[in-house]
Amino acid sequence: MPLSEHEQRLLEQIERALVDDDPKFASSVRTGDRRLKARRRLQIGAALVVVGFAALVGGAVAESVILGVIGFLVAFGGAALAVLNYKAATGAVEAGPTPAGGRGPAGTGRGGRAARAGRQPLKNRLEERFRRRYDQ
C-alpha cells in the first residue's frame, strides 16, 4: 500500500532530521531499495544456473567428473540463490489462510507471534474444509 502525500512528506522530514542529527548513522542505515538488490541476486542466481549447467554438460562431454560435479554445485547454488530471493525480488506476498467466510486473508494487521498463535493446526483446518464441502 503506497503512502499518502502527507505521509511521504513526514517521512522525508524525519529522514532529513536524521541526516542532520547523525549523518554517519544515517549513511550506515540507508540501504536503498531492497527489491533492486534482491532482483540483482535473482539475476545472478539465474546466470549461475546457466553457467553450472554448461559446466555440467561440458564435464559430461569431456568425461571429466570433477568438472561435472563443479557444474552441478554451481547450478545448485545459483538455483538456491534465485529461490531465496524470488519473493523479495518480485514483491510477492505470501497468501495466508482464509477465514470461515472465505473472504480475504485472515489475521490482517496481526504480526509475528499473534498470527502464529491464531492459526489452527493442520488437522483442524482439514476437518473444517471437509465439513464445509460435505455441507454444500
mmCIF file of C-alpha atoms in Angstrom:
data_model
loop_
_atom_site.group_PDB
_atom_site.id
_atom_site.type_symbol
_atom_site.label_atom_id
_atom_site.label_comp_id
_atom_site.label_asym_id
_atom_site.label_seq_id
_atom_site.Cartn_x
_atom_site.Cartn_y
_atom_site.Cartn_z
ATOM 1 C CA MET A 1 0.000 0.000 0.000
ATOM 2 C CA PRO A 2 1.601 3.283 -1.071
ATOM 3 C CA LEU A 3 1.970 6.148 1.342
ATOM 4 C CA SER A 4 -0.200 9.241 1.018
ATOM 5 C CA GLU A 5 1.422 12.559 0.102
ATOM 6 C CA HIS A 6 1.200 13.753 3.688
ATOM 7 C CA GLU A 7 2.869 10.578 4.977
ATOM 8 C CA GLN A 8 5.602 10.868 2.336
ATOM 9 C CA ARG A 9 6.332 14.470 3.376
ATOM 10 C CA LEU A 10 6.504 13.420 7.041
ATOM 11 C CA LEU A 11 8.846 10.572 6.170
ATOM 12 C CA GLU A 12 11.112 12.912 4.205
ATOM 13 C CA GLN A 13 11.204 15.357 7.134
ATOM 14 C CA ILE A 14 12.145 12.555 9.508
ATOM 15 C CA GLU A 15 14.882 11.388 7.141
ATOM 16 C CA ARG A 16 16.294 14.926 6.809
ATOM 17 C CA ALA A 17 16.280 15.345 10.600
ATOM 18 C CA LEU A 18 18.100 12.044 10.990
ATOM 19 C CA VAL A 19 20.743 13.013 8.436
ATOM 20 C CA ASP A 20 21.199 16.417 10.118
ATOM 21 C CA ASP A 21 21.477 14.927 13.621
ATOM 22 C CA ASP A 22 23.763 11.990 12.859
ATOM 23 C CA PRO A 23 24.975 11.703 9.253
ATOM 24 C CA LYS A 24 27.269 8.750 9.986
ATOM 25 C CA PHE A 25 24.416 6.697 11.436
ATOM 26 C CA ALA A 26 22.078 7.739 8.615
ATOM 27 C CA SER A 27 24.552 6.594 5.946
ATOM 28 C CA SER A 28 25.059 3.253 7.696
ATOM 29 C CA VAL A 29 21.295 2.685 7.948
ATOM 30 C CA ARG A 30 20.447 3.746 4.400
ATOM 31 C CA THR A 31 20.332 0.548 2.344
ATOM 32 C CA GLY A 32 18.495 1.588 -0.793
ATOM 33 C CA ASP A 33 15.714 -0.384 -2.429
ATOM 34 C CA ARG A 34 15.698 -3.979 -1.243
ATOM 35 C CA ARG A 35 13.776 -5.155 -4.291
ATOM 36 C CA LEU A 36 16.528 -3.951 -6.617
ATOM 37 C CA LYS A 37 19.173 -5.841 -4.636
ATOM 38 C CA ALA A 38 17.017 -8.962 -4.496
ATOM 39 C CA ARG A 39 16.307 -8.686 -8.229
ATOM 40 C CA ARG A 40 20.050 -8.447 -8.894
ATOM 41 C CA ARG A 41 20.669 -11.570 -6.773
ATOM 42 C CA LEU A 42 17.879 -13.337 -8.655
ATOM 43 C CA GLN A 43 19.535 -12.486 -11.966
ATOM 44 C CA ILE A 44 22.923 -13.641 -10.678
ATOM 45 C CA GLY A 45 21.328 -16.883 -9.480
ATOM 46 C CA ALA A 46 19.783 -17.497 -12.910
ATOM 47 C CA ALA A 47 23.116 -16.806 -14.588
ATOM 48 C CA LEU A 48 24.853 -19.226 -12.213
ATOM 49 C CA VAL A 49 22.298 -21.914 -13.075
ATOM 50 C CA VAL A 50 23.037 -21.471 -16.785
ATOM 51 C CA VAL A 51 26.812 -21.487 -16.229
ATOM 52 C CA GLY A 52 26.522 -24.500 -13.928
ATOM 53 C CA PHE A 53 24.509 -26.494 -16.463
ATOM 54 C CA ALA A 54 27.001 -25.562 -19.175
ATOM 55 C CA ALA A 55 29.842 -26.815 -16.979
ATOM 56 C CA LEU A 56 27.845 -29.952 -16.164
ATOM 57 C CA VAL A 57 27.286 -30.718 -19.845
ATOM 58 C CA GLY A 58 30.888 -29.811 -20.609
ATOM 59 C CA GLY A 59 32.037 -32.233 -17.921
ATOM 60 C CA ALA A 60 29.879 -34.984 -19.411
ATOM 61 C CA VAL A 61 31.214 -34.340 -22.927
ATOM 62 C CA ALA A 62 34.836 -34.170 -21.747
ATOM 63 C CA GLU A 63 34.250 -37.151 -19.428
ATOM 64 C CA SER A 64 35.525 -35.093 -16.506
ATOM 65 C CA VAL A 65 33.831 -35.999 -13.248
ATOM 66 C CA ILE A 66 35.351 -33.038 -11.414
ATOM 67 C CA LEU A 67 34.015 -30.531 -13.951
ATOM 68 C CA GLY A 68 30.579 -32.181 -13.816
ATOM 69 C CA VAL A 69 30.472 -32.025 -10.022
ATOM 70 C CA ILE A 70 31.602 -28.398 -10.018
ATOM 71 C CA GLY A 71 28.967 -27.578 -12.635
ATOM 72 C CA PHE A 72 26.269 -29.252 -10.554
ATOM 73 C CA LEU A 73 27.328 -27.374 -7.416
ATOM 74 C CA VAL A 74 27.360 -24.036 -9.245
ATOM 75 C CA ALA A 75 23.913 -24.700 -10.736
ATOM 76 C CA PHE A 76 22.554 -25.787 -7.363
ATOM 77 C CA GLY A 77 23.989 -22.707 -5.657
ATOM 78 C CA GLY A 78 22.524 -20.454 -8.326
ATOM 79 C CA ALA A 79 19.117 -22.089 -8.000
ATOM 80 C CA ALA A 80 19.232 -21.691 -4.218
ATOM 81 C CA LEU A 81 20.198 -18.023 -4.563
ATOM 82 C CA ALA A 82 17.373 -17.412 -7.014
ATOM 83 C CA VAL A 83 14.761 -19.218 -4.910
ATOM 84 C CA LEU A 84 15.759 -17.435 -1.713
ATOM 85 C CA ASN A 85 15.459 -14.014 -3.370
ATOM 86 C CA TYR A 86 12.387 -14.643 -5.543
ATOM 87 C CA LYS A 87 9.770 -13.347 -3.101
ATOM 88 C CA ALA A 88 11.685 -10.169 -2.281
ATOM 89 C CA ALA A 89 12.542 -9.510 -5.937
ATOM 90 C CA THR A 90 9.005 -9.855 -7.251
ATOM 91 C CA GLY A 91 7.252 -8.326 -4.262
ATOM 92 C CA ALA A 92 5.112 -11.466 -3.946
ATOM 93 C CA VAL A 93 3.012 -11.578 -0.799
ATOM 94 C CA GLU A 94 2.505 -14.836 0.993
ATOM 95 C CA ALA A 95 -1.163 -15.881 0.942
ATOM 96 C CA GLY A 96 -2.418 -16.768 4.374
ATOM 97 C CA PRO A 97 -5.362 -18.961 5.372
ATOM 98 C CA THR A 98 -8.847 -17.633 4.661
ATOM 99 C CA PRO A 99 -11.452 -17.058 7.355
ATOM 100 C CA ALA A 100 -14.596 -19.158 7.650
ATOM 101 C CA GLY A 101 -16.472 -16.864 5.254
ATOM 102 C CA GLY A 102 -13.780 -17.397 2.595
ATOM 103 C CA ARG A 103 -13.191 -13.669 2.081
ATOM 104 C CA GLY A 104 -9.626 -12.329 2.062
ATOM 105 C CA PRO A 105 -6.636 -13.181 4.233
ATOM 106 C CA ALA A 106 -7.078 -13.975 7.900
ATOM 107 C CA GLY A 107 -5.256 -12.164 10.654
ATOM 108 C CA THR A 108 -4.798 -8.929 8.734
ATOM 109 C CA GLY A 109 -2.938 -6.462 10.914
ATOM 110 C CA ARG A 110 -1.643 -9.113 13.265
ATOM 111 C CA GLY A 111 2.008 -9.945 13.206
ATOM 112 C CA GLY A 112 4.508 -12.484 14.388
ATOM 113 C CA ARG A 113 3.567 -14.481 17.402
ATOM 114 C CA ALA A 114 -0.086 -13.391 17.436
ATOM 115 C CA ALA A 115 -0.597 -14.656 13.871
ATOM 116 C CA ARG A 116 1.021 -17.995 14.667
ATOM 117 C CA ALA A 117 -0.975 -18.396 17.851
ATOM 118 C CA GLY A 118 -4.257 -17.781 15.982
ATOM 119 C CA ARG A 119 -3.513 -20.310 13.251
ATOM 120 C CA GLN A 120 -5.229 -23.661 13.639
ATOM 121 C CA PRO A 121 -3.349 -26.960 13.395
ATOM 122 C CA LEU A 122 -3.405 -28.731 10.038
ATOM 123 C CA LYS A 123 -5.758 -31.456 11.279
ATOM 124 C CA ASN A 124 -8.383 -28.903 12.363
ATOM 125 C CA ARG A 125 -8.136 -26.984 9.092
ATOM 126 C CA LEU A 126 -8.573 -30.182 7.057
ATOM 127 C CA GLU A 127 -11.559 -31.259 9.153
ATOM 128 C CA GLU A 128 -13.159 -27.835 8.732
ATOM 129 C CA ARG A 129 -12.610 -27.929 4.974
ATOM 130 C CA PHE A 130 -14.158 -31.402 4.808
ATOM 131 C CA ARG A 131 -17.194 -30.241 6.812
ATOM 132 C CA ARG A 132 -17.716 -27.249 4.516
ATOM 133 C CA ARG A 133 -17.579 -29.464 1.414
ATOM 134 C CA TYR A 134 -19.883 -32.030 2.983
ATOM 135 C CA ASP A 135 -22.437 -29.364 3.940
ATOM 136 C CA GLN A 136 -22.601 -27.943 0.413
#
